[in-house]
Amino acid sequence: MRKPLLATRKKAIYRTVKFNKKELCSHSLDIGLICDHGCLYCSTPTIASARTNPVFKENGTTAQKAHNAQLACIDLGTPERVAADAKQLTESDVVMMCTKVDPFSPAVQQTNLFRDCLYGLLTNNPHCQVRVLSKNAGIVDVLKDFTEYADRIHFSLSLTAPTSQQDFIDIVEPNTSSIADRIDALKEAHGLGFRMYGMVCPCIPGILTGYHQVESVFKEVLQLAPETIWVEPVNSRGQGFNNMVAALVEAGKHEWASSIKAIKNKDSHDEYVADLINTVALVSKNLALDIPIRFLSYNRKDAIGAKLIDDSHVIWL
């Protein structure tokens, strides 16, 4: 693993209008600018706060190039700023770790960043809620030390494929935990008393878009007594589609590459999202779900609304 780039920011906790609309959190707490899980679809390098940070130019690179090289950029001073920022939060605030990077990626695991940030947040504000999201099962080993705060910590690990599609995950999410390990870790966290939610995202065509694929992942999540399940299509921003296609072609997975290439233009992407909304609605109906489903769509309702059988679970962003 390469030594990460080190950034310095003025604040640690920011109010987020976008994620508030998603009903995920009111504030974000990101441990850095880029993580090194290496997820090929990631759009974080296109976000202005990452793209324009001077740390990349100072190191002769860009946010996108650093991400493509699986080079993390973290902020070791985050815990100190968390301690100050947390005191401004209210009882109704929910802080998400994280919204742009993974809080327990390989580079972070070489530090105490996640542990120190979580501790600083919980101890400097006795009221706010914390939402933790990762793709690394090892994060539960840290959470075991925070069970006294279990009623304030909402936890999930992104499930991005059924367990049967692990060979796809090995290519597209090269430094993450396996789906099976994520499911085991989720069950462990549930047993420890943490508040659980589902994150089924991103739903990549051919991997997590078919009825039985979605149903399989939903059934895994339902074992955790989740308070809510969020679902999101794969984002079309940045180089994600091209990165996935190139890696899949190189690995000889031409059928998967073709499924992704097929949704690259606006009309085909709209159709893919509409089909996924309908599939999620049908799976939810057939499973008789009595918990909230939040489907996050960046596609315009006026472009796909007529194709939907039920959009009551959709948040139009």
PDB file of C-alpha atoms in Angstrom:
ATOM      1  CA  MET A   1       0.000   0.000   0.000  1.00  0.00           C
ATOM      2  CA  ARG A   2       1.301   3.429  -0.986  1.00  0.00           C
ATOM      3  CA  LYS A   3       1.715   6.164   1.596  1.00  0.00           C
ATOM      4  CA  PRO A   4      -1.412   8.363   1.420  1.00  0.00           C
ATOM      5  CA  LEU A   5      -1.458  12.024   0.513  1.00  0.00           C
ATOM      6  CA  LEU A   6      -2.103  14.288   3.501  1.00  0.00           C
ATOM      7  CA  ALA A   7      -4.588  17.142   3.310  1.00  0.00           C
ATOM      8  CA  THR A   8      -5.414  19.837   5.861  1.00  0.00           C
ATOM      9  CA  ARG A   9      -8.929  21.263   6.054  1.00  0.00           C
ATOM     10  CA  LYS A  10     -10.456  24.020   8.188  1.00  0.00           C
ATOM     11  CA  LYS A  11     -13.469  22.049   9.397  1.00  0.00           C
ATOM     12  CA  ALA A  12     -14.435  18.419   9.895  1.00  0.00           C
ATOM     13  CA  ILE A  13     -18.239  18.502  10.065  1.00  0.00           C
ATOM     14  CA  TYR A  14     -20.264  20.208   7.360  1.00  0.00           C
ATOM     15  CA  ARG A  15     -23.991  20.708   6.891  1.00  0.00           C
ATOM     16  CA  THR A  16     -25.159  18.856   3.776  1.00  0.00           C
ATOM     17  CA  VAL A  17     -28.323  19.843   1.950  1.00  0.00           C
ATOM     18  CA  LYS A  18     -27.972  17.037  -0.584  1.00  0.00           C
ATOM     19  CA  PHE A  19     -27.748  14.207   1.941  1.00  0.00           C
ATOM     20  CA  ASN A  20     -30.466  15.768   4.049  1.00  0.00           C
ATOM     21  CA  LYS A  21     -32.743  15.503   1.019  1.00  0.00           C
ATOM     22  CA  LYS A  22     -31.701  11.850   0.736  1.00  0.00           C
ATOM     23  CA  GLU A  23     -32.892  11.485   4.367  1.00  0.00           C
ATOM     24  CA  LEU A  24     -29.491  10.075   5.319  1.00  0.00           C
ATOM     25  CA  CYS A  25     -28.019  12.866   7.440  1.00  0.00           C
ATOM     26  CA  SER A  26     -27.951  16.565   8.189  1.00  0.00           C
ATOM     27  CA  HIS A  27     -24.140  16.766   8.399  1.00  0.00           C
ATOM     28  CA  SER A  28     -21.161  14.991   6.838  1.00  0.00           C
ATOM     29  CA  LEU A  29     -17.893  13.987   8.446  1.00  0.00           C
ATOM     30  CA  ASP A  30     -15.302  12.879   5.910  1.00  0.00           C
ATOM     31  CA  ILE A  31     -11.933  11.559   7.036  1.00  0.00           C
ATOM     32  CA  GLY A  32     -10.259  12.681   3.815  1.00  0.00           C
ATOM     33  CA  LEU A  33     -10.753  13.589   0.172  1.00  0.00           C
ATOM     34  CA  ILE A  34     -10.120  10.290  -1.663  1.00  0.00           C
ATOM     35  CA  CYS A  35     -10.086   6.742  -0.309  1.00  0.00           C
ATOM     36  CA  ASP A  36      -8.114   3.749  -1.575  1.00  0.00           C
ATOM     37  CA  HIS A  37     -10.802   1.105  -1.853  1.00  0.00           C
ATOM     38  CA  GLY A  38     -10.381   1.550  -5.579  1.00  0.00           C
ATOM     39  CA  CYS A  39     -14.072   1.333  -6.540  1.00  0.00           C
ATOM     40  CA  LEU A  40     -14.012   1.923 -10.274  1.00  0.00           C
ATOM     41  CA  TYR A  41     -17.443   3.590 -10.408  1.00  0.00           C
ATOM     42  CA  CYS A  42     -16.615   6.208  -7.749  1.00  0.00           C
ATOM     43  CA  SER A  43     -17.566   9.788  -8.612  1.00  0.00           C
ATOM     44  CA  THR A  44     -15.892  11.449  -5.605  1.00  0.00           C
ATOM     45  CA  PRO A  45     -12.923  12.721  -7.687  1.00  0.00           C
ATOM     46  CA  THR A  46     -15.378  14.891  -9.645  1.00  0.00           C
ATOM     47  CA  ILE A  47     -16.670  16.658  -6.518  1.00  0.00           C
ATOM     48  CA  ALA A  48     -15.353  20.211  -6.212  1.00  0.00           C
ATOM     49  CA  SER A  49     -14.102  19.830  -2.627  1.00  0.00           C
ATOM     50  CA  ALA A  50     -11.801  17.041  -3.791  1.00  0.00           C
ATOM     51  CA  ARG A  51     -11.054  18.207  -7.330  1.00  0.00           C
ATOM     52  CA  THR A  52      -9.963  21.713  -6.335  1.00  0.00           C
ATOM     53  CA  ASN A  53      -8.007  20.913  -3.169  1.00  0.00           C
ATOM     54  CA  PRO A  54      -4.396  22.108  -3.629  1.00  0.00           C
ATOM     55  CA  VAL A  55      -2.920  18.919  -2.132  1.00  0.00           C
ATOM     56  CA  PHE A  56      -3.217  17.143  -5.472  1.00  0.00           C
ATOM     57  CA  LYS A  57      -1.460  19.830  -7.510  1.00  0.00           C
ATOM     58  CA  GLU A  58       1.234  20.073  -4.825  1.00  0.00           C
ATOM     59  CA  ASN A  59       1.908  16.366  -5.328  1.00  0.00           C
ATOM     60  CA  GLY A  60       1.897  16.538  -9.123  1.00  0.00           C
ATOM     61  CA  THR A  61      -1.397  14.753  -9.635  1.00  0.00           C
ATOM     62  CA  THR A  62      -5.176  15.269  -9.719  1.00  0.00           C
ATOM     63  CA  ALA A  63      -7.988  13.843  -7.626  1.00  0.00           C
ATOM     64  CA  GLN A  64      -8.989  11.558 -10.504  1.00  0.00           C
ATOM     65  CA  LYS A  65      -5.448  10.308 -11.132  1.00  0.00           C
ATOM     66  CA  ALA A  66      -4.933   9.674  -7.407  1.00  0.00           C
ATOM     67  CA  HIS A  67      -8.166   7.710  -7.266  1.00  0.00           C
ATOM     68  CA  ASN A  68      -7.285   5.696 -10.371  1.00  0.00           C
ATOM     69  CA  ALA A  69      -3.942   4.841  -8.761  1.00  0.00           C
ATOM     70  CA  GLN A  70      -5.726   3.739  -5.553  1.00  0.00           C
ATOM     71  CA  LEU A  71      -3.914   6.478  -3.670  1.00  0.00           C
ATOM     72  CA  ALA A  72      -5.788   7.788  -0.633  1.00  0.00           C
ATOM     73  CA  CYS A  73      -5.809  11.373   0.556  1.00  0.00           C
ATOM     74  CA  ILE A  74      -6.608  11.660   4.274  1.00  0.00           C
ATOM     75  CA  ASP A  75      -6.638  14.421   6.872  1.00  0.00           C
ATOM     76  CA  LEU A  76      -4.865  13.407  10.071  1.00  0.00           C
ATOM     77  CA  GLY A  77      -6.100  16.540  11.833  1.00  0.00           C
ATOM     78  CA  THR A  78      -9.760  15.594  11.472  1.00  0.00           C
ATOM     79  CA  PRO A  79     -10.271  14.303  15.063  1.00  0.00           C
ATOM     80  CA  GLU A  80      -9.117  17.605  16.568  1.00  0.00           C
ATOM     81  CA  ARG A  81     -11.561  19.546  14.425  1.00  0.00           C
ATOM     82  CA  VAL A  82     -14.357  17.048  15.160  1.00  0.00           C
ATOM     83  CA  ALA A  83     -14.041  17.814  18.860  1.00  0.00           C
ATOM     84  CA  ALA A  84     -14.694  21.505  18.183  1.00  0.00           C
ATOM     85  CA  ASP A  85     -17.364  21.112  15.492  1.00  0.00           C
ATOM     86  CA  ALA A  86     -19.375  18.498  17.408  1.00  0.00           C
ATOM     87  CA  LYS A  87     -20.253  20.958  20.156  1.00  0.00           C
ATOM     88  CA  GLN A  88     -22.342  22.953  17.680  1.00  0.00           C
ATOM     89  CA  LEU A  89     -24.651  20.053  16.811  1.00  0.00           C
ATOM     90  CA  THR A  90     -28.197  19.657  18.111  1.00  0.00           C
ATOM     91  CA  GLU A  91     -30.302  16.702  19.196  1.00  0.00           C
ATOM     92  CA  SER A  92     -31.992  16.548  15.787  1.00  0.00           C
ATOM     93  CA  ASP A  93     -28.720  16.373  13.829  1.00  0.00           C
ATOM     94  CA  VAL A  94     -27.422  13.208  12.176  1.00  0.00           C
ATOM     95  CA  VAL A  95     -23.753  13.098  11.185  1.00  0.00           C
ATOM     96  CA  MET A  96     -22.701  10.629   8.489  1.00  0.00           C
ATOM     97  CA  MET A  97     -19.273   8.977   8.419  1.00  0.00           C
ATOM     98  CA  CYS A  98     -18.733   9.353   5.566  1.00  0.00           C
ATOM     99  CA  THR A  99     -20.480  10.846   2.524  1.00  0.00           C
ATOM    100  CA  LYS A 100     -17.551  11.062   0.081  1.00  0.00           C
ATOM    101  CA  VAL A 101     -14.940   8.533   1.227  1.00  0.00           C
ATOM    102  CA  ASP A 102     -14.898   5.290   3.180  1.00  0.00           C
ATOM    103  CA  PRO A 103     -14.218   5.720   6.915  1.00  0.00           C
ATOM    104  CA  PHE A 104     -12.270   2.452   7.102  1.00  0.00           C
ATOM    105  CA  SER A 105     -10.378   2.094   3.848  1.00  0.00           C
ATOM    106  CA  PRO A 106      -6.898   0.485   3.911  1.00  0.00           C
ATOM    107  CA  ALA A 107      -5.071   3.781   4.462  1.00  0.00           C
ATOM    108  CA  VAL A 108      -7.383   4.746   7.326  1.00  0.00           C
ATOM    109  CA  GLN A 109      -6.820   1.372   8.987  1.00  0.00           C
ATOM    110  CA  GLN A 110      -3.150   2.283   9.419  1.00  0.00           C
ATOM    111  CA  THR A 111      -4.247   5.155  11.689  1.00  0.00           C
ATOM    112  CA  ASN A 112      -6.777   5.703  14.475  1.00  0.00           C
ATOM    113  CA  LEU A 113      -8.739   8.194  12.388  1.00  0.00           C
ATOM    114  CA  PHE A 114     -12.067   6.392  12.405  1.00  0.00           C
ATOM    115  CA  ARG A 115     -11.924   5.497  16.087  1.00  0.00           C
ATOM    116  CA  ASP A 116     -10.767   8.971  17.154  1.00  0.00           C
ATOM    117  CA  CYS A 117     -13.338  10.783  15.007  1.00  0.00           C
ATOM    118  CA  LEU A 118     -16.189   8.620  16.245  1.00  0.00           C
ATOM    119  CA  TYR A 119     -15.094   9.002  19.862  1.00  0.00           C
ATOM    120  CA  GLY A 120     -14.714  12.751  19.507  1.00  0.00           C
ATOM    121  CA  LEU A 121     -18.135  13.078  17.934  1.00  0.00           C
ATOM    122  CA  LEU A 122     -19.960  10.987  20.529  1.00  0.00           C
ATOM    123  CA  THR A 123     -18.224  12.396  23.593  1.00  0.00           C
ATOM    124  CA  ASN A 124     -18.275  16.064  22.618  1.00  0.00           C
ATOM    125  CA  ASN A 125     -21.977  15.979  21.822  1.00  0.00           C
ATOM    126  CA  PRO A 126     -24.249  13.823  23.982  1.00  0.00           C
ATOM    127  CA  HIS A 127     -27.297  14.086  21.724  1.00  0.00           C
ATOM    128  CA  CYS A 128     -26.582  13.851  17.978  1.00  0.00           C
ATOM    129  CA  GLN A 129     -26.999  10.641  15.999  1.00  0.00           C
ATOM    130  CA  VAL A 130     -24.209   9.109  13.889  1.00  0.00           C
ATOM    131  CA  ARG A 131     -24.659   7.177  10.644  1.00  0.00           C
ATOM    132  CA  VAL A 132     -21.702   4.975   9.668  1.00  0.00           C
ATOM    133  CA  LEU A 133     -21.313   3.546   6.152  1.00  0.00           C
ATOM    134  CA  SER A 134     -18.410   1.492   4.838  1.00  0.00           C
ATOM    135  CA  LYS A 135     -17.459  -1.333   2.491  1.00  0.00           C
ATOM    136  CA  ASN A 136     -14.943  -2.794   4.930  1.00  0.00           C
ATOM    137  CA  ALA A 137     -16.115  -5.481   7.335  1.00  0.00           C
ATOM    138  CA  GLY A 138     -13.206  -4.823   9.706  1.00  0.00           C
ATOM    139  CA  ILE A 139     -14.883  -1.640  10.897  1.00  0.00           C
ATOM    140  CA  VAL A 140     -17.035  -3.741  13.234  1.00  0.00           C
ATOM    141  CA  ASP A 141     -13.939  -4.576  15.285  1.00  0.00           C
ATOM    142  CA  VAL A 142     -13.720  -0.879  16.161  1.00  0.00           C
ATOM    143  CA  LEU A 143     -17.457  -0.527  16.746  1.00  0.00           C
ATOM    144  CA  LYS A 144     -17.253  -3.236  19.415  1.00  0.00           C
ATOM    145  CA  ASP A 145     -15.681  -0.590  21.654  1.00  0.00           C
ATOM    146  CA  PHE A 146     -18.679   1.717  21.193  1.00  0.00           C
ATOM    147  CA  THR A 147     -21.592  -0.496  22.226  1.00  0.00           C
ATOM    148  CA  GLU A 148     -22.496   1.937  25.023  1.00  0.00           C
ATOM    149  CA  TYR A 149     -23.487   4.329  22.221  1.00  0.00           C
ATOM    150  CA  ALA A 150     -25.359   1.717  20.186  1.00  0.00           C
ATOM    151  CA  ASP A 151     -28.636   3.612  20.398  1.00  0.00           C
ATOM    152  CA  ARG A 152     -26.974   6.607  18.707  1.00  0.00           C
ATOM    153  CA  ILE A 153     -25.069   4.752  15.979  1.00  0.00           C
ATOM    154  CA  HIS A 154     -26.839   3.731  12.759  1.00  0.00           C
ATOM    155  CA  PHE A 155     -24.678   1.244  10.878  1.00  0.00           C
ATOM    156  CA  SER A 156     -24.504  -0.336   7.448  1.00  0.00           C
ATOM    157  CA  LEU A 157     -22.097  -1.818   4.940  1.00  0.00           C
ATOM    158  CA  SER A 158     -22.920  -1.202   1.287  1.00  0.00           C
ATOM    159  CA  LEU A 159     -24.145  -4.337  -0.456  1.00  0.00           C
ATOM    160  CA  THR A 160     -23.308  -3.877  -4.119  1.00  0.00           C
ATOM    161  CA  ALA A 161     -23.974  -7.397  -5.446  1.00  0.00           C
ATOM    162  CA  PRO A 162     -25.369 -10.777  -4.445  1.00  0.00           C
ATOM    163  CA  THR A 163     -22.754 -13.123  -2.978  1.00  0.00           C
ATOM    164  CA  SER A 164     -22.894 -15.105  -6.234  1.00  0.00           C
ATOM    165  CA  GLN A 165     -21.331 -12.152  -8.099  1.00  0.00           C
ATOM    166  CA  GLN A 166     -18.167 -11.851  -5.991  1.00  0.00           C
ATOM    167  CA  ASP A 167     -15.933 -12.202  -9.050  1.00  0.00           C
ATOM    168  CA  PHE A 168     -17.414  -8.923 -10.325  1.00  0.00           C
ATOM    169  CA  ILE A 169     -16.717  -7.229  -6.977  1.00  0.00           C
ATOM    170  CA  ASP A 170     -13.096  -8.435  -7.077  1.00  0.00           C
ATOM    171  CA  ILE A 171     -12.632  -6.461 -10.309  1.00  0.00           C
ATOM    172  CA  VAL A 172     -14.708  -3.353  -9.659  1.00  0.00           C
ATOM    173  CA  GLU A 173     -14.155  -2.924  -5.893  1.00  0.00           C
ATOM    174  CA  PRO A 174     -10.637  -4.376  -5.588  1.00  0.00           C
ATOM    175  CA  ASN A 175      -9.734  -3.307  -2.036  1.00  0.00           C
ATOM    176  CA  THR A 176     -13.079  -3.797  -0.301  1.00  0.00           C
ATOM    177  CA  SER A 177     -14.309  -6.690   1.830  1.00  0.00           C
ATOM    178  CA  SER A 178     -16.127  -9.531   0.118  1.00  0.00           C
ATOM    179  CA  ILE A 179     -19.908  -9.394   0.078  1.00  0.00           C
ATOM    180  CA  ALA A 180     -20.028 -12.494   2.294  1.00  0.00           C
ATOM    181  CA  ASP A 181     -17.739 -10.844   4.854  1.00  0.00           C
ATOM    182  CA  ARG A 182     -19.851  -7.683   4.782  1.00  0.00           C
ATOM    183  CA  ILE A 183     -23.002  -9.697   5.483  1.00  0.00           C
ATOM    184  CA  ASP A 184     -21.321 -11.521   8.371  1.00  0.00           C
ATOM    185  CA  ALA A 185     -20.129  -8.199   9.810  1.00  0.00           C
ATOM    186  CA  LEU A 186     -23.602  -6.699   9.486  1.00  0.00           C
ATOM    187  CA  LYS A 187     -25.065  -9.616  11.414  1.00  0.00           C
ATOM    188  CA  GLU A 188     -22.416  -9.171  14.094  1.00  0.00           C
ATOM    189  CA  ALA A 189     -23.179  -5.454  14.417  1.00  0.00           C
ATOM    190  CA  HIS A 190     -26.887  -6.212  14.645  1.00  0.00           C
ATOM    191  CA  GLY A 191     -26.163  -8.696  17.433  1.00  0.00           C
ATOM    192  CA  LEU A 192     -24.218  -5.998  19.280  1.00  0.00           C
ATOM    193  CA  GLY A 193     -27.303  -3.799  19.357  1.00  0.00           C
ATOM    194  CA  PHE A 194     -26.456  -1.110  16.810  1.00  0.00           C
ATOM    195  CA  ARG A 195     -29.273   0.489  14.851  1.00  0.00           C
ATOM    196  CA  MET A 196     -29.209  -1.011  11.370  1.00  0.00           C
ATOM    197  CA  TYR A 197     -30.125   0.289   7.952  1.00  0.00           C
ATOM    198  CA  GLY A 198     -29.694  -1.108   4.454  1.00  0.00           C
ATOM    199  CA  MET A 199     -27.574   0.432   1.704  1.00  0.00           C
ATOM    200  CA  VAL A 200     -28.097  -1.361  -1.616  1.00  0.00           C
ATOM    201  CA  CYS A 201     -25.880   0.746  -3.806  1.00  0.00           C
ATOM    202  CA  PRO A 202     -24.772   1.097  -6.515  1.00  0.00           C
ATOM    203  CA  CYS A 203     -27.053  -1.197  -8.489  1.00  0.00           C
ATOM    204  CA  ILE A 204     -24.954  -1.970 -11.552  1.00  0.00           C
ATOM    205  CA  PRO A 205     -26.720  -3.451 -14.596  1.00  0.00           C
ATOM    206  CA  GLY A 206     -26.401  -7.206 -14.869  1.00  0.00           C
ATOM    207  CA  ILE A 207     -25.185  -7.422 -11.270  1.00  0.00           C
ATOM    208  CA  LEU A 208     -27.873  -5.915  -9.069  1.00  0.00           C
ATOM    209  CA  THR A 209     -30.767  -5.026 -11.350  1.00  0.00           C
ATOM    210  CA  GLY A 210     -32.610  -8.285 -12.042  1.00  0.00           C
ATOM    211  CA  TYR A 211     -35.568  -9.263  -9.877  1.00  0.00           C
ATOM    212  CA  HIS A 212     -33.857 -12.217  -8.215  1.00  0.00           C
ATOM    213  CA  GLN A 213     -30.628 -10.237  -7.699  1.00  0.00           C
ATOM    214  CA  VAL A 214     -32.462  -7.433  -5.896  1.00  0.00           C
ATOM    215  CA  GLU A 215     -34.602  -9.890  -3.955  1.00  0.00           C
ATOM    216  CA  SER A 216     -31.532 -11.830  -2.822  1.00  0.00           C
ATOM    217  CA  VAL A 217     -29.823  -8.729  -1.413  1.00  0.00           C
ATOM    218  CA  PHE A 218     -33.029  -7.433   0.170  1.00  0.00           C
ATOM    219  CA  LYS A 219     -33.487 -10.750   1.977  1.00  0.00           C
ATOM    220  CA  GLU A 220     -29.988 -10.458   3.430  1.00  0.00           C
ATOM    221  CA  VAL A 221     -30.721  -6.935   4.642  1.00  0.00           C
ATOM    222  CA  LEU A 222     -34.069  -7.892   6.148  1.00  0.00           C
ATOM    223  CA  GLN A 223     -32.342 -10.288   8.557  1.00  0.00           C
ATOM    224  CA  LEU A 224     -30.852  -7.208  10.237  1.00  0.00           C
ATOM    225  CA  ALA A 225     -34.169  -5.579  11.199  1.00  0.00           C
ATOM    226  CA  PRO A 226     -33.231  -2.408   9.280  1.00  0.00           C
ATOM    227  CA  GLU A 227     -35.013   0.835  10.042  1.00  0.00           C
ATOM    228  CA  THR A 228     -34.817   1.924   6.377  1.00  0.00           C
ATOM    229  CA  ILE A 229     -33.336   0.570   3.135  1.00  0.00           C
ATOM    230  CA  TRP A 230     -31.730   2.955   0.648  1.00  0.00           C
ATOM    231  CA  VAL A 231     -31.286   1.953  -3.015  1.00  0.00           C
ATOM    232  CA  GLU A 232     -29.336   3.893  -5.630  1.00  0.00           C
ATOM    233  CA  PRO A 233     -28.424   3.364  -9.302  1.00  0.00           C
ATOM    234  CA  VAL A 234     -24.838   3.683 -10.451  1.00  0.00           C
ATOM    235  CA  ASN A 235     -23.859   7.326 -10.922  1.00  0.00           C
ATOM    236  CA  SER A 236     -23.031   8.468 -14.442  1.00  0.00           C
ATOM    237  CA  ARG A 237     -20.686  11.301 -13.370  1.00  0.00           C
ATOM    238  CA  GLY A 238     -16.960  11.218 -14.001  1.00  0.00           C
ATOM    239  CA  GLN A 239     -14.899   8.358 -15.442  1.00  0.00           C
ATOM    240  CA  GLY A 240     -16.670   5.552 -13.586  1.00  0.00           C
ATOM    241  CA  PHE A 241     -18.359   3.896 -16.557  1.00  0.00           C
ATOM    242  CA  ASN A 242     -15.208   3.986 -18.677  1.00  0.00           C
ATOM    243  CA  ASN A 243     -13.094   2.654 -15.802  1.00  0.00           C
ATOM    244  CA  MET A 244     -15.444  -0.262 -15.203  1.00  0.00           C
ATOM    245  CA  VAL A 245     -15.737  -1.169 -18.871  1.00  0.00           C
ATOM    246  CA  ALA A 246     -11.958  -1.099 -19.400  1.00  0.00           C
ATOM    247  CA  ALA A 247     -11.270  -3.285 -16.357  1.00  0.00           C
ATOM    248  CA  LEU A 248     -13.996  -5.787 -17.224  1.00  0.00           C
ATOM    249  CA  VAL A 249     -12.829  -6.081 -20.828  1.00  0.00           C
ATOM    250  CA  GLU A 250      -9.270  -6.630 -19.634  1.00  0.00           C
ATOM    251  CA  ALA A 251     -10.543  -9.383 -17.324  1.00  0.00           C
ATOM    252  CA  GLY A 252     -12.427 -11.015 -20.186  1.00  0.00           C
ATOM    253  CA  LYS A 253     -15.856 -10.174 -18.714  1.00  0.00           C
ATOM    254  CA  HIS A 254     -17.303  -8.840 -21.954  1.00  0.00           C
ATOM    255  CA  GLU A 255     -20.962  -9.461 -21.106  1.00  0.00           C
ATOM    256  CA  TRP A 256     -20.707  -7.331 -17.960  1.00  0.00           C
ATOM    257  CA  ALA A 257     -18.809  -4.654 -19.865  1.00  0.00           C
ATOM    258  CA  SER A 258     -21.526  -4.570 -22.523  1.00  0.00           C
ATOM    259  CA  SER A 259     -24.258  -4.171 -19.889  1.00  0.00           C
ATOM    260  CA  ILE A 260     -22.528  -1.075 -18.546  1.00  0.00           C
ATOM    261  CA  LYS A 261     -21.754   0.387 -21.977  1.00  0.00           C
ATOM    262  CA  ALA A 262     -25.449  -0.001 -22.800  1.00  0.00           C
ATOM    263  CA  ILE A 263     -26.496   2.647 -20.237  1.00  0.00           C
ATOM    264  CA  LYS A 264     -23.895   5.325 -21.010  1.00  0.00           C
ATOM    265  CA  ASN A 265     -26.177   7.724 -22.900  1.00  0.00           C
ATOM    266  CA  LYS A 266     -28.991   9.667 -21.265  1.00  0.00           C
ATOM    267  CA  ASP A 267     -31.941   7.811 -22.808  1.00  0.00           C
ATOM    268  CA  SER A 268     -30.590   4.373 -21.985  1.00  0.00           C
ATOM    269  CA  HIS A 269     -29.649   5.489 -18.472  1.00  0.00           C
ATOM    270  CA  ASP A 270     -33.179   6.816 -17.949  1.00  0.00           C
ATOM    271  CA  GLU A 271     -34.583   3.467 -19.070  1.00  0.00           C
ATOM    272  CA  TYR A 272     -32.216   1.568 -16.757  1.00  0.00           C
ATOM    273  CA  VAL A 273     -33.262   3.697 -13.764  1.00  0.00           C
ATOM    274  CA  ALA A 274     -36.967   3.329 -14.575  1.00  0.00           C
ATOM    275  CA  ASP A 275     -36.616  -0.459 -14.821  1.00  0.00           C
ATOM    276  CA  LEU A 276     -34.733  -0.550 -11.514  1.00  0.00           C
ATOM    277  CA  ILE A 277     -37.376   1.568  -9.760  1.00  0.00           C
ATOM    278  CA  ASN A 278     -40.038  -0.842 -11.002  1.00  0.00           C
ATOM    279  CA  THR A 279     -38.024  -3.885  -9.934  1.00  0.00           C
ATOM    280  CA  VAL A 280     -37.506  -2.495  -6.438  1.00  0.00           C
ATOM    281  CA  ALA A 281     -41.215  -1.682  -6.169  1.00  0.00           C
ATOM    282  CA  LEU A 282     -42.165  -5.217  -7.243  1.00  0.00           C
ATOM    283  CA  VAL A 283     -39.682  -6.899  -4.900  1.00  0.00           C
ATOM    284  CA  SER A 284     -40.896  -4.724  -2.020  1.00  0.00           C
ATOM    285  CA  LYS A 285     -44.505  -5.597  -2.763  1.00  0.00           C
ATOM    286  CA  ASN A 286     -43.880  -9.334  -3.065  1.00  0.00           C
ATOM    287  CA  LEU A 287     -41.831  -9.385   0.143  1.00  0.00           C
ATOM    288  CA  ALA A 288     -44.621  -7.401   1.852  1.00  0.00           C
ATOM    289  CA  LEU A 289     -42.081  -4.968   3.263  1.00  0.00           C
ATOM    290  CA  ASP A 290     -43.305  -2.796   6.103  1.00  0.00           C
ATOM    291  CA  ILE A 291     -40.157  -0.682   6.371  1.00  0.00           C
ATOM    292  CA  PRO A 292     -39.377   2.478   4.401  1.00  0.00           C
ATOM    293  CA  ILE A 293     -37.580   2.144   1.067  1.00  0.00           C
ATOM    294  CA  ARG A 294     -35.739   5.195  -0.239  1.00  0.00           C
ATOM    295  CA  PHE A 295     -34.775   4.996  -3.910  1.00  0.00           C
ATOM    296  CA  LEU A 296     -32.387   7.830  -4.749  1.00  0.00           C
ATOM    297  CA  SER A 297     -32.698   9.081  -8.321  1.00  0.00           C
ATOM    298  CA  TYR A 298     -30.673  11.821  -9.994  1.00  0.00           C
ATOM    299  CA  ASN A 299     -32.646  11.224 -13.181  1.00  0.00           C
ATOM    300  CA  ARG A 300     -35.504  13.639 -13.843  1.00  0.00           C
ATOM    301  CA  LYS A 301     -38.993  12.487 -12.979  1.00  0.00           C
ATOM    302  CA  ASP A 302     -40.423  14.089 -16.113  1.00  0.00           C
ATOM    303  CA  ALA A 303     -38.088  11.903 -18.196  1.00  0.00           C
ATOM    304  CA  ILE A 304     -39.086   8.553 -16.710  1.00  0.00           C
ATOM    305  CA  GLY A 305     -42.213   9.084 -14.614  1.00  0.00           C
ATOM    306  CA  ALA A 306     -44.596   7.714 -17.236  1.00  0.00           C
ATOM    307  CA  LYS A 307     -42.721   4.396 -17.249  1.00  0.00           C
ATOM    308  CA  LEU A 308     -43.094   3.755 -13.517  1.00  0.00           C
ATOM    309  CA  ILE A 309     -45.594   1.450 -11.849  1.00  0.00           C
ATOM    310  CA  ASP A 310     -45.018   3.056  -8.440  1.00  0.00           C
ATOM    311  CA  ASP A 311     -42.662   5.890  -7.517  1.00  0.00           C
ATOM    312  CA  SER A 312     -43.863   6.435  -3.950  1.00  0.00           C
ATOM    313  CA  HIS A 313     -40.500   5.224  -2.651  1.00  0.00           C
ATOM    314  CA  VAL A 314     -38.409   7.492  -4.928  1.00  0.00           C
ATOM    315  CA  ILE A 315     -36.573  10.607  -3.755  1.00  0.00           C
ATOM    316  CA  TRP A 316     -36.009  12.792  -6.805  1.00  0.00           C
ATOM    317  CA  LEU A 317     -32.713  14.603  -6.332  1.00  0.00           C
TER     318      LEU A 317
END
